[in-house]
PDB file of C-alpha atoms and ligand atoms in Angstrom:
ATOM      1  CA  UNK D 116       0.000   0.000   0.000  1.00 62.00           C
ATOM      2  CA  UNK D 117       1.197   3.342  -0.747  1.00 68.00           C
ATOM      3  CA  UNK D 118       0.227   5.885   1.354  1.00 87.00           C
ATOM      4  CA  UNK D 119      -1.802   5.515   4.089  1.00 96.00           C
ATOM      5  CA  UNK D 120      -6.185   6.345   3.638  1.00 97.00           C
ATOM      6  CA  UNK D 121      -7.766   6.287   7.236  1.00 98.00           C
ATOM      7  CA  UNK D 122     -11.211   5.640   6.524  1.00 98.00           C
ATOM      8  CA  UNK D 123     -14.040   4.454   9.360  1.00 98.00           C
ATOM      9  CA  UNK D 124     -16.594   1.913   8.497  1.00 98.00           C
ATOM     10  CA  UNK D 125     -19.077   0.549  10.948  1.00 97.00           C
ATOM     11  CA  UNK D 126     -17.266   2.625  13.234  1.00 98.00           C
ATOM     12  CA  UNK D 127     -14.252   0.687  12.818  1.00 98.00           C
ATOM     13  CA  UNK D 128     -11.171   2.351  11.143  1.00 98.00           C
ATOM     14  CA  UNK D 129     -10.203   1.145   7.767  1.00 98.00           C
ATOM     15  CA  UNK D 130      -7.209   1.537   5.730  1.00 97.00           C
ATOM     16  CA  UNK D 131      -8.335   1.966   1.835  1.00 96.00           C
ATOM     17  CA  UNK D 132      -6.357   0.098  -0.477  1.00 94.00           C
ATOM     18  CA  UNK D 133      -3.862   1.551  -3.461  1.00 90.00           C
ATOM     19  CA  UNK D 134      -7.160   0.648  -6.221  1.00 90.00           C
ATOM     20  CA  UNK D 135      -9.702   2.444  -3.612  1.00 94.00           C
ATOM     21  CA  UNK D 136     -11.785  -0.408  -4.294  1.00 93.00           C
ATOM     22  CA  UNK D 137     -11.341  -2.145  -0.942  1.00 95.00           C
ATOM     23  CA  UNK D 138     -10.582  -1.852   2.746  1.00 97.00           C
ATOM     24  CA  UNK D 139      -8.894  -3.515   5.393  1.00 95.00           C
ATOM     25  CA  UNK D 140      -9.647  -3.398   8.996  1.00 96.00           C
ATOM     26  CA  UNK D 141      -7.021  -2.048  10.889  1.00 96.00           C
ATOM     27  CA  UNK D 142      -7.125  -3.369  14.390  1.00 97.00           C
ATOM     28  CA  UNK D 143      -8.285  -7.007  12.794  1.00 95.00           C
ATOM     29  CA  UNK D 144      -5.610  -7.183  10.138  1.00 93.00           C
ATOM     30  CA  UNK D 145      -2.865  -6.011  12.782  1.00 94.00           C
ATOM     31  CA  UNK D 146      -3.566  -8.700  15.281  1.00 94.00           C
ATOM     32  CA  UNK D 147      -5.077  -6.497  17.779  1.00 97.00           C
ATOM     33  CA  UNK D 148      -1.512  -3.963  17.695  1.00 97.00           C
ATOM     34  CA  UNK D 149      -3.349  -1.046  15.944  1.00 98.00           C
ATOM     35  CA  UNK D 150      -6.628   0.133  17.268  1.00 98.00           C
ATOM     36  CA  UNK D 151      -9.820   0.366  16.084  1.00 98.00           C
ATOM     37  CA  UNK D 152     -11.005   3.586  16.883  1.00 98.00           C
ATOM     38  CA  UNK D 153     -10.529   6.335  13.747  1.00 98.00           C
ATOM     39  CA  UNK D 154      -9.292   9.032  16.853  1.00 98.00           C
ATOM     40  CA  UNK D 155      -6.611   6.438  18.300  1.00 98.00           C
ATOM     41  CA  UNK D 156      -5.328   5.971  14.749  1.00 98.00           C
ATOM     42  CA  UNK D 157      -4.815   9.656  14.549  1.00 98.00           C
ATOM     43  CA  UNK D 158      -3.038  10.060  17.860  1.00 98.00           C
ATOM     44  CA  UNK D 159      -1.008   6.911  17.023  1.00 98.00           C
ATOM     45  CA  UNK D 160      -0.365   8.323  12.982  1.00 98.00           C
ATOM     46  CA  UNK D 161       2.907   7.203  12.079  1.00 97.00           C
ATOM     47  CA  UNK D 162       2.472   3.567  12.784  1.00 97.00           C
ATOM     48  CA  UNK D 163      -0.804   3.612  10.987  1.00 97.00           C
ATOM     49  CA  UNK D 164       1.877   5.045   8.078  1.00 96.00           C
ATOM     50  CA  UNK D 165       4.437   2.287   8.742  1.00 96.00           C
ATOM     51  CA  UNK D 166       1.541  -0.007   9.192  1.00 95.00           C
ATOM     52  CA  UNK D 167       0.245   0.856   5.448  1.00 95.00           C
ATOM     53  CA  UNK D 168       3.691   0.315   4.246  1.00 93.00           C
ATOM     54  CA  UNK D 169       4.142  -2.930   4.807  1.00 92.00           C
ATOM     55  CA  UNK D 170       0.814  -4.464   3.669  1.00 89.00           C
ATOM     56  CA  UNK D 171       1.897  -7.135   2.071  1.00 81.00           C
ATOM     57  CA  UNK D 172       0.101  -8.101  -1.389  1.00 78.00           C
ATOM     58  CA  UNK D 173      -1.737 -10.917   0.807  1.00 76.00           C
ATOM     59  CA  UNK D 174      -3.191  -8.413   2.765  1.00 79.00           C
ATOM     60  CA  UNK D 175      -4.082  -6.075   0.021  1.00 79.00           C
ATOM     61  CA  UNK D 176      -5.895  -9.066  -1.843  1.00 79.00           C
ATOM     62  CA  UNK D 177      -7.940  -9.692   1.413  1.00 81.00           C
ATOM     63  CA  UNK D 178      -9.556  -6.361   1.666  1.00 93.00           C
ATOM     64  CA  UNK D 179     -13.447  -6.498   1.670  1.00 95.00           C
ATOM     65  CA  UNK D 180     -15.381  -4.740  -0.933  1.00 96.00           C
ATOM     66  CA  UNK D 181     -15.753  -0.888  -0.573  1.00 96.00           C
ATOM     67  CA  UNK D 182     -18.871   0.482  -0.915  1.00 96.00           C
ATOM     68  CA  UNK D 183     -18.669   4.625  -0.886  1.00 95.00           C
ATOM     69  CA  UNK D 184     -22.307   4.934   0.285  1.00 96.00           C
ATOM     70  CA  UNK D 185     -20.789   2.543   3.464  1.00 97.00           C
ATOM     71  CA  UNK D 186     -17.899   5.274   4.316  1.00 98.00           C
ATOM     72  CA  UNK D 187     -18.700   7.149   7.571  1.00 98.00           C
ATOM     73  CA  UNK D 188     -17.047  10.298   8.736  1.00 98.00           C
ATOM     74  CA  UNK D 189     -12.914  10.035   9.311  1.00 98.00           C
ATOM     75  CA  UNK D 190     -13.017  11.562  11.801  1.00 98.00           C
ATOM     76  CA  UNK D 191     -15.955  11.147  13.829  1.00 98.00           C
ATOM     77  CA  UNK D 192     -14.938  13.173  16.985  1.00 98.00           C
ATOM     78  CA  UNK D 193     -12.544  15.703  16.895  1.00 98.00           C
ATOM     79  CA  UNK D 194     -11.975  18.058  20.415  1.00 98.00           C
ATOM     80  CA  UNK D 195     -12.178  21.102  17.690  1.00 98.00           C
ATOM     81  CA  UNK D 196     -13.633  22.131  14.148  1.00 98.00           C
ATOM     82  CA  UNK D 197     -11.543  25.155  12.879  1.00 98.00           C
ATOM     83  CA  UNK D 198     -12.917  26.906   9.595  1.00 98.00           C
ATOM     84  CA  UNK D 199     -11.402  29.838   8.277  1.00 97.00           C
ATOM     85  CA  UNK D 200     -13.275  32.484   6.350  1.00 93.00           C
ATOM     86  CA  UNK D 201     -12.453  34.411   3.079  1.00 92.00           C
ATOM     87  CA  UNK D 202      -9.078  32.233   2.152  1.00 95.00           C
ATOM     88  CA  UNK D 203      -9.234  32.836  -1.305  1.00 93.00           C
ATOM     89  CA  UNK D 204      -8.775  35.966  -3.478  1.00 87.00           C
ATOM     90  CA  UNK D 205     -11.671  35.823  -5.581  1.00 82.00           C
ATOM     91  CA  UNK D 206     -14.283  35.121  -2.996  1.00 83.00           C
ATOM     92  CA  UNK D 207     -13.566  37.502  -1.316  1.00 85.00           C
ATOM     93  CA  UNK D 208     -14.247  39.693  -3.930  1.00 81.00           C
ATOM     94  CA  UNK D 209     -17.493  37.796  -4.942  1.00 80.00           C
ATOM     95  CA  UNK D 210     -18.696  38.242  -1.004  1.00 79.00           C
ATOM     96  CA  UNK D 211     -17.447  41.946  -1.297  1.00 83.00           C
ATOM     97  CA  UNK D 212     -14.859  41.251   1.480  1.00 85.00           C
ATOM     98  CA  UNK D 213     -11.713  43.347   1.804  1.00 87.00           C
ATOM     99  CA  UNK D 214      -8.539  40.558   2.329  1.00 89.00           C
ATOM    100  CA  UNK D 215      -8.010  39.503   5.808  1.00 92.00           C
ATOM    101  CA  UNK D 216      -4.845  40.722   7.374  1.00 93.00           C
ATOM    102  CA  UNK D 217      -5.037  37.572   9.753  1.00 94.00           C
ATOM    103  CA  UNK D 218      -7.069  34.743   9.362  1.00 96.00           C
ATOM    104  CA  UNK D 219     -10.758  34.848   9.633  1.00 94.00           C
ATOM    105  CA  UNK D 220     -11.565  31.723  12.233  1.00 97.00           C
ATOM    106  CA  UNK D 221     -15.151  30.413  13.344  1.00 97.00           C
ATOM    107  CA  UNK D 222     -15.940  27.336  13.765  1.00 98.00           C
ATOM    108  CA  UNK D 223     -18.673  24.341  12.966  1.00 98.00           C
ATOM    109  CA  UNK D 224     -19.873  22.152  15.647  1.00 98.00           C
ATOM    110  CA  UNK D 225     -18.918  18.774  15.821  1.00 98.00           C
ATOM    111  CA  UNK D 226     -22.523  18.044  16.056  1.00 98.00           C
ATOM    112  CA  UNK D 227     -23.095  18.927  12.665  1.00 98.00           C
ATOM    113  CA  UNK D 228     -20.447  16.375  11.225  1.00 98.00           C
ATOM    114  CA  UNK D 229     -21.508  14.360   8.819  1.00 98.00           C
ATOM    115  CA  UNK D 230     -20.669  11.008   6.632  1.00 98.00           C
ATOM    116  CA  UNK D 231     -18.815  11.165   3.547  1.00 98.00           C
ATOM    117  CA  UNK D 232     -22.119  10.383   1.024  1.00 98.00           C
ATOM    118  CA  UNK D 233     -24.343  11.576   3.697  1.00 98.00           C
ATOM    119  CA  UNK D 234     -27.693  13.402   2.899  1.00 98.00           C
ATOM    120  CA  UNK D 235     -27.849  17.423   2.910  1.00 98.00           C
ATOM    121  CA  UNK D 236     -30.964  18.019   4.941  1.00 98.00           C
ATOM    122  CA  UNK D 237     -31.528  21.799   3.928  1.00 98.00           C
ATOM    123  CA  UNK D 238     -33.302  24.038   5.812  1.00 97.00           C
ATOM    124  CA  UNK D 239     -35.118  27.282   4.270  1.00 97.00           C
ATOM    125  CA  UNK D 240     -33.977  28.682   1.016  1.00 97.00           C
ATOM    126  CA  UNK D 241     -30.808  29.994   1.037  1.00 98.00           C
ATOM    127  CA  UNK D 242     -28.467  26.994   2.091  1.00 98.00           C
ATOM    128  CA  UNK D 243     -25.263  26.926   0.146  1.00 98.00           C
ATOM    129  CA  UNK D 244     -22.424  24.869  -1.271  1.00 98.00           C
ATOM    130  CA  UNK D 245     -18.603  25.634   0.027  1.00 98.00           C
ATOM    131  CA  UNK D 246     -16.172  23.406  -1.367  1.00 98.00           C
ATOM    132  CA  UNK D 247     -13.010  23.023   1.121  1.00 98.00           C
ATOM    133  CA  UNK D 248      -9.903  21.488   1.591  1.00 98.00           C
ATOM    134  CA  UNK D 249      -9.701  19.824   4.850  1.00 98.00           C
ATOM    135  CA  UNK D 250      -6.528  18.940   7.485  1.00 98.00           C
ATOM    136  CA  UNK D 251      -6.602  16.771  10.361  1.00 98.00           C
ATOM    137  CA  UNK D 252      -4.070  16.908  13.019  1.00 98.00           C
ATOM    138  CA  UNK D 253      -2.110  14.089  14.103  1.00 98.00           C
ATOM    139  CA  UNK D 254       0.088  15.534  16.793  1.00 98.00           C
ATOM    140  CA  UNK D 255      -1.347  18.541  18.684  1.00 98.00           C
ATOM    141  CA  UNK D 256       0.761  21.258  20.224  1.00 98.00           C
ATOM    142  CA  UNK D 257       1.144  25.047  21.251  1.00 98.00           C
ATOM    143  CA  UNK D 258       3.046  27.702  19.550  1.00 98.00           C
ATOM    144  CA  UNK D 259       3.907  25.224  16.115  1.00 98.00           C
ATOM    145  CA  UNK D 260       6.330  27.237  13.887  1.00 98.00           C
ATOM    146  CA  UNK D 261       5.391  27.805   9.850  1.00 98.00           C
ATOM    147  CA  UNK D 262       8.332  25.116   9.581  1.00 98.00           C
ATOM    148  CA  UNK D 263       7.252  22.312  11.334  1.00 98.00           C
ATOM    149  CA  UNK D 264       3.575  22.613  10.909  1.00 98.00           C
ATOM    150  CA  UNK D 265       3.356  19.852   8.374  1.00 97.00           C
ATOM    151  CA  UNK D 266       4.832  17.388  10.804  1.00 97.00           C
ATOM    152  CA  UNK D 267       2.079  17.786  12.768  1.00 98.00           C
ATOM    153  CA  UNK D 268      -0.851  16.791  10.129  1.00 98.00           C
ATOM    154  CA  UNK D 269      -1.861  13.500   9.846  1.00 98.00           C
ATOM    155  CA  UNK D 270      -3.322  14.464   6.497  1.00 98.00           C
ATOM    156  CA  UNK D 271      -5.947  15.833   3.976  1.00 98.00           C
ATOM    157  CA  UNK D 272      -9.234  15.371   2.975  1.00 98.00           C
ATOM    158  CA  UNK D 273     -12.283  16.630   1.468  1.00 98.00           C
ATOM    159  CA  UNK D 274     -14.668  18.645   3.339  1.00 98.00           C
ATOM    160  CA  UNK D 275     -17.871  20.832   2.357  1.00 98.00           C
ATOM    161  CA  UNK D 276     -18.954  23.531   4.426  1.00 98.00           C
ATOM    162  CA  UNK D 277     -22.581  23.811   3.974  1.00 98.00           C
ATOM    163  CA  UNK D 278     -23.542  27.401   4.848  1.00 98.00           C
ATOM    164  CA  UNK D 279     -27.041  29.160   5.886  1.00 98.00           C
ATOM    165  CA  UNK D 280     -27.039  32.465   4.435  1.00 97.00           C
ATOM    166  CA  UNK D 281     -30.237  33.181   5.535  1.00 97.00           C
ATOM    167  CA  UNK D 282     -28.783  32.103   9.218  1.00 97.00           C
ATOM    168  CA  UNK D 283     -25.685  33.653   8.967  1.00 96.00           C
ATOM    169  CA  UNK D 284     -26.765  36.879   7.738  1.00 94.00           C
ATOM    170  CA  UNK D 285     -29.550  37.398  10.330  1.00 95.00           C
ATOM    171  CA  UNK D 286     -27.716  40.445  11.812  1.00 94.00           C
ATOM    172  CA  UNK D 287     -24.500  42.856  11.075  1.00 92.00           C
ATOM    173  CA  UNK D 288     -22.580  42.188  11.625  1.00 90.00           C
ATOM    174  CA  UNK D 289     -23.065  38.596  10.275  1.00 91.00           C
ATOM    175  CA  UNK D 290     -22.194  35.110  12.296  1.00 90.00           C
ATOM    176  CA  UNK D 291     -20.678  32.523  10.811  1.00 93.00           C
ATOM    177  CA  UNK D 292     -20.243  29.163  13.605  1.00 96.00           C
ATOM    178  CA  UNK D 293     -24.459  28.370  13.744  1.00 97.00           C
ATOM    179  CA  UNK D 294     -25.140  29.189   9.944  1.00 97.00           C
ATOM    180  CA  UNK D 295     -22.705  26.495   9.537  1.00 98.00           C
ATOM    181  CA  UNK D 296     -23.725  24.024  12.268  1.00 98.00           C
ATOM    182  CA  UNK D 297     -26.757  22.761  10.876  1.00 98.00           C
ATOM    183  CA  UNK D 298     -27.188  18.843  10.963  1.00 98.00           C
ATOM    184  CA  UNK D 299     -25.049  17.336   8.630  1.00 98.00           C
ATOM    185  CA  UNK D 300     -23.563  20.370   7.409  1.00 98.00           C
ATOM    186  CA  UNK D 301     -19.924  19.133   7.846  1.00 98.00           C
ATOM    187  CA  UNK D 302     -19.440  16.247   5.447  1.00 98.00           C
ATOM    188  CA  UNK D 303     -15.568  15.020   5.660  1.00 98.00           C
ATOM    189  CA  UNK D 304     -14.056  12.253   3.746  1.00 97.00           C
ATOM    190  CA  UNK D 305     -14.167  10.386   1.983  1.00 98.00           C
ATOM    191  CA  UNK D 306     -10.802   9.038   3.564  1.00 98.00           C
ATOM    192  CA  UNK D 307      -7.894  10.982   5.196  1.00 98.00           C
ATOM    193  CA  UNK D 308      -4.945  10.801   3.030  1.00 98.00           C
ATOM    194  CA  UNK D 309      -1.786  10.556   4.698  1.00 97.00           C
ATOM    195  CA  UNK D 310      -0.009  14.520   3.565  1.00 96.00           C
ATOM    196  CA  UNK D 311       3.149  13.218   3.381  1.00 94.00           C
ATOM    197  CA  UNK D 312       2.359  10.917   0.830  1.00 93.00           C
ATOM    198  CA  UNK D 313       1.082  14.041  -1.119  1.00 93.00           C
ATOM    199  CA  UNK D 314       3.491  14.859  -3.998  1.00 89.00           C
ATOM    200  CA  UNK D 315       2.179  18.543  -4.469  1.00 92.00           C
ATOM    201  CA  UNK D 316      -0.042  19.367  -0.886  1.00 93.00           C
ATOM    202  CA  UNK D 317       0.265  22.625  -1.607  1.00 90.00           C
ATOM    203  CA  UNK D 318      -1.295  23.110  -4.501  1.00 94.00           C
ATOM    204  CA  UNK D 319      -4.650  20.343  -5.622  1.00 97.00           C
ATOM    205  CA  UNK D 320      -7.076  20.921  -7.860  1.00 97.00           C
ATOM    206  CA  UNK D 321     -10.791  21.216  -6.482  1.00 98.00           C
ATOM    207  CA  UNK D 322     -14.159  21.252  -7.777  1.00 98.00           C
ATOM    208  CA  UNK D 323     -17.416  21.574  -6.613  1.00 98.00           C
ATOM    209  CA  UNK D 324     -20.380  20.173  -9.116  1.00 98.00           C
ATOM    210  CA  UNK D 325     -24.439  21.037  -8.674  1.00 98.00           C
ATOM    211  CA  UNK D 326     -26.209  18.928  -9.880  1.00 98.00           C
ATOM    212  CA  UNK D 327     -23.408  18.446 -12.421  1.00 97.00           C
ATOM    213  CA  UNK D 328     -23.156  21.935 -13.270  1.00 98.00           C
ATOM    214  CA  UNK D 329     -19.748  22.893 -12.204  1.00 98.00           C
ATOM    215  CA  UNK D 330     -19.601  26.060  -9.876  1.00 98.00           C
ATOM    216  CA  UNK D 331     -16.554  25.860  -8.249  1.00 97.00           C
ATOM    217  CA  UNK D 332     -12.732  25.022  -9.650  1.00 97.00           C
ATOM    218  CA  UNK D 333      -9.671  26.157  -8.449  1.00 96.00           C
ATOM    219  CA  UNK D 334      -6.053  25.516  -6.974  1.00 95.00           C
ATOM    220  CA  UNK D 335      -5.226  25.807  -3.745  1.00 94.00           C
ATOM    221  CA  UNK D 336      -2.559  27.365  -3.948  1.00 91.00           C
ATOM    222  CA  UNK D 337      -4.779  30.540  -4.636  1.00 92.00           C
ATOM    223  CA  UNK D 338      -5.161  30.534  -0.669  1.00 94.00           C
ATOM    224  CA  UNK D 339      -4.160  33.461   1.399  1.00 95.00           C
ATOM    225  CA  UNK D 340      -3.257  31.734   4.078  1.00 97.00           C
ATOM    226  CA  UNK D 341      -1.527  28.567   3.706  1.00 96.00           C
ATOM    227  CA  UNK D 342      -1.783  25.730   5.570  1.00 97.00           C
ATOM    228  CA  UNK D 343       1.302  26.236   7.869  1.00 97.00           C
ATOM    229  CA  UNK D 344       0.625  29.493   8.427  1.00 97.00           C
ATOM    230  CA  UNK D 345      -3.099  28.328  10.157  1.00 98.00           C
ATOM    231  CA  UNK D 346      -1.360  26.015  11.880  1.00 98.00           C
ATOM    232  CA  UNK D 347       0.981  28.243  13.676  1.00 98.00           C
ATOM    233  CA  UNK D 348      -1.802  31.482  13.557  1.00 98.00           C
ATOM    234  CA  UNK D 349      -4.022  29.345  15.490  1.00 98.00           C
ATOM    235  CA  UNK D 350      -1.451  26.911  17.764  1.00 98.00           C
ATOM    236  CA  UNK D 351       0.040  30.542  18.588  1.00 98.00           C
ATOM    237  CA  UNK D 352      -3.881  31.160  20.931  1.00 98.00           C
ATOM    238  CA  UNK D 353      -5.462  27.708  21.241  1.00 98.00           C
ATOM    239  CA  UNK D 354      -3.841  24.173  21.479  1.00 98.00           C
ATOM    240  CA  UNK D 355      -4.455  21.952  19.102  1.00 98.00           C
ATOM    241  CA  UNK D 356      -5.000  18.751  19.622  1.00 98.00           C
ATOM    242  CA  UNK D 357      -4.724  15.494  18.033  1.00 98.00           C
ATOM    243  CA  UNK D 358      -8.372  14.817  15.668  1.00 98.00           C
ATOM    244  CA  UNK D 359      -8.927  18.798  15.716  1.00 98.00           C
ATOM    245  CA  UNK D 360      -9.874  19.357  11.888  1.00 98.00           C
ATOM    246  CA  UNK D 361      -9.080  22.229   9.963  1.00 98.00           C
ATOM    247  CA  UNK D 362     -11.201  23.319   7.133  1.00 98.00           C
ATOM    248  CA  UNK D 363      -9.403  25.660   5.101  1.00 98.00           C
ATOM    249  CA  UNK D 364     -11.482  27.983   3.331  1.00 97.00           C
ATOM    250  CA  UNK D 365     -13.751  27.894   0.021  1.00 96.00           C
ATOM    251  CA  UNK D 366     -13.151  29.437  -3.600  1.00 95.00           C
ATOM    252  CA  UNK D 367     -15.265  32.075  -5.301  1.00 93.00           C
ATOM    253  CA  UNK D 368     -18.285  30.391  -7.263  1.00 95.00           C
ATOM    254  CA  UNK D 369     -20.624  29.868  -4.276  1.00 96.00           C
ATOM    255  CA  UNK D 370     -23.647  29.896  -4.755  1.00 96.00           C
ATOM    256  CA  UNK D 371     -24.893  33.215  -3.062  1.00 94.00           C
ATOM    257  CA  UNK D 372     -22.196  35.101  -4.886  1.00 91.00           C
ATOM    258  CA  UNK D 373     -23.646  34.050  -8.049  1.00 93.00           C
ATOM    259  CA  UNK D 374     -26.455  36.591 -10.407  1.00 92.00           C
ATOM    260  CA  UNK D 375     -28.497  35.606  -9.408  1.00 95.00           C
ATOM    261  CA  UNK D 376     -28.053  33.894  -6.391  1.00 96.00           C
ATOM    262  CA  UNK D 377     -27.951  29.725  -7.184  1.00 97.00           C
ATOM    263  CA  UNK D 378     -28.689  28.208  -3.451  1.00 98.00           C
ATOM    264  CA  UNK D 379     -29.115  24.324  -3.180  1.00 98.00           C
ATOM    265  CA  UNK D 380     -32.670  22.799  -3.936  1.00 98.00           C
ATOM    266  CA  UNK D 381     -34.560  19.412  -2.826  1.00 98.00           C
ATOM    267  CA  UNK D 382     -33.045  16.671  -5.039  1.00 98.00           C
ATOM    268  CA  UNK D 383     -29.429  18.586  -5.966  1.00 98.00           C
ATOM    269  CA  UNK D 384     -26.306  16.265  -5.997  1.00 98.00           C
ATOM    270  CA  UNK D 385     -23.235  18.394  -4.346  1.00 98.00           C
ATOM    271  CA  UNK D 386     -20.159  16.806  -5.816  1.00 98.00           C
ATOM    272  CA  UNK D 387     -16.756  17.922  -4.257  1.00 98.00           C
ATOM    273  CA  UNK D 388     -13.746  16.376  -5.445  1.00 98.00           C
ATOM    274  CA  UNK D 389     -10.040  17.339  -4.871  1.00 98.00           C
ATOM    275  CA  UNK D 390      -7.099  15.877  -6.643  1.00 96.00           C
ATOM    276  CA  UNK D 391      -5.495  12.367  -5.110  1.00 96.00           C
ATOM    277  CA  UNK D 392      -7.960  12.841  -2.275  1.00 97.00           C
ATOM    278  CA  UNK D 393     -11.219  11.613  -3.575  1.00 97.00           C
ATOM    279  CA  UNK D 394     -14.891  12.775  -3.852  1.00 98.00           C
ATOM    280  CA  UNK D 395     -17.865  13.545  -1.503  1.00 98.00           C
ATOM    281  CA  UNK D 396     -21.274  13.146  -2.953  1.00 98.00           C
ATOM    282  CA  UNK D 397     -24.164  14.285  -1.314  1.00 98.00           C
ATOM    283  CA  UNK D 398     -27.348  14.476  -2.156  1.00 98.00           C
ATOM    284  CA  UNK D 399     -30.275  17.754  -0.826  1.00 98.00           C
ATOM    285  CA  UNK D 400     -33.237  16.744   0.388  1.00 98.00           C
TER     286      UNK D 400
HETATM  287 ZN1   ZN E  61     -16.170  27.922   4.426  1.00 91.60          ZN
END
C-alpha cells in the first residue's frame, strides 16, 4: 500500500487500499496492535503510516469490498472544528470582502459532522455549497512554527462547508459558527490521506459540481493563508490537539455570490472532489 487512507466503516477504522476499491480493517488485520477507533489511529499516525507500508500483497488481496455509500465520517470526533473564512482571493471579492490581514476563524460544531455520502438536509432557502480542503491533526501542540507545521498533520481530505445564508446573515454584523452548524452540514471524507504521501499538498485541484453543473474550480494554492501558516496562527492562541480538523477555506463560485443567487434545492447532488484525495457526494433533500 502506498500511502496511508484512514477511513471508518461501521465505526471501525479502515485503511483503503492503493485501487480504492477495498478496505482492510485495521485493528483485525494487525492482530489487535493497531486500534480500532478512527481518533486512536490519529493520535497513534505514524504507525498507521508504517503499518500501510508494509501491507503485504496478501493483505491487500484480502480487503473487503468498498462500498462509498458505506464510508462514515474520518473523523468522527474531533476536540475542535476550525474553519477559516475568506481564504481565497476571488471570494472575497465575490462576497465583497476586503482581504483579511489575519485569518478569519469560526468554527462548525462537531454536532453537525456528517458522513462522507451523507444526505444534505436543507433548511429554508438559502443553504449553500462551500467546497473546502480539509486537514486533520495528528500531533497537537502550542506555539507550532510555519516550519514544522506539516509534521504535525496527519493528512488531507475533502470537506464541504454547507452554509445558511439566511442564518448567517440574520444580523450585522453577520455570524458565521451556527449558519454552519446545521445537521449534517460538515461532510468530511471520503478518507484521510496521509499529507506526506502528497506529492504537491500545496497546490490540488478542487471542484465543486451542482447537480453536475460545475460552480466551483480552483487551486489551492490561490489561498491566502496557507496551511502552515493556520497552523501556527491558530497553535500561537489555542492548542491543538490530536483529531482537531481544519477546514481551510472555500473558492469564489458559491452559490450566493452568483447573479443571481444559485442556493441548493430538494433533489441537488453536491459533488466535491479534490485531486489524489477523492470525492464527496451528497445528495439535498
Ligand atoms: Zn467555508
Amino acid at each position: 500500500m502506498a500511502s496511508a487512507r484512514l477511513g471508518c466503516v461501521d465505526d471501525r477504522a479502515v485503511l483503503i487500499t492503493s485501487s480504492l476499491t477495498g478496505y482492510i480493517d485495521i485493528e483485525k488485520v494487525s492482530g489487535g496492535k493497531l486500534p480500532s477507533d478512527p481518533m486512536a489511529c490519529l493520535e497513534r499516525w505514524p504507525e498507521i503510516c508504517k503499518f500501510a507500508a508494509n501491507l503485504s500483497q496478501t493483505d491487500e488481496s484480502s480487503a473487503l469490498v468498498l462500498d462509498a455509500d458505506e464510508l462514515e465520517c474520518p473523523v468522527p470526533r474531533p476536540r475542535q472544528i476550525f474553519a477559516i473564512g475568506i481564504n481565497y482571493k476571488a471570494h472575497a471579492a465575490e462576497m465583497n470582502n476586503p482581504l483579511p490581514k489575519e485569518p478569519l476563524v469560526f468554527t462548525k460544531f462537531s454536532s453537525s459532522l456528517n458522513n462522507p455520502n451523507g444526505a444534505l438536509t436543507l433548511v429554508g432557502e438559502k443553504c449553500d455549497y462551500e467546497a473546502e480542503l480539509v486537514a486533520v491533526i495528528a500531533k497537537g501542540g502550542r506555539n507550532i512554527s510555519v516550519s514544522q507545521a506539516w509534521d504535525h498533520v496527519a493528512g488531507l481530505c475533502v470537506g464541504q462547508d454547507v452554509s445558511d445564508r439566511a442564518l448567517q446573515y440574520a444580523n450585522t454584523p453577520p455570524q458565521f459558527s451556527l449558519g454552519k452548524s446545521r445537521a449534517g452540514f460538515t461532510p468530511i471524507g471520503p478518507w484521510i490521506t496521509d499529507a506526506a504521501s502528497l506529492a504537491t499538498r500545496g497546490n490540488l485541484e478542487m471542484t465543486c459540481r451542482v447537480s453536475g453543473e460545475m460552480m466551483q474550480h480552483t487551486h489551492t494554492d490561490d489561498m491566502i493563508f496557507e496551511i502552515p501558516e493556520i497552523i501556527a496562527y491558530l497553535s500561537s492562541i489555542c492548542e491543538l490537539f490530536s483529531g482537531d480538523v481544519i477546514y481551510t477555506g472555500t473558492p469564489s463560485g458559491v452559490g450566493a455570490g452568483r447573479k443571481p443567487p444559485r442556493f441548493l434545492r430538494a433533489g441537488d447532488i453536491v459533488e466535491t472532489t479534490i485531486q489524489d484525495l477523492g470525492t464527496l457526494v451528497n445528495k439535498c433533500i
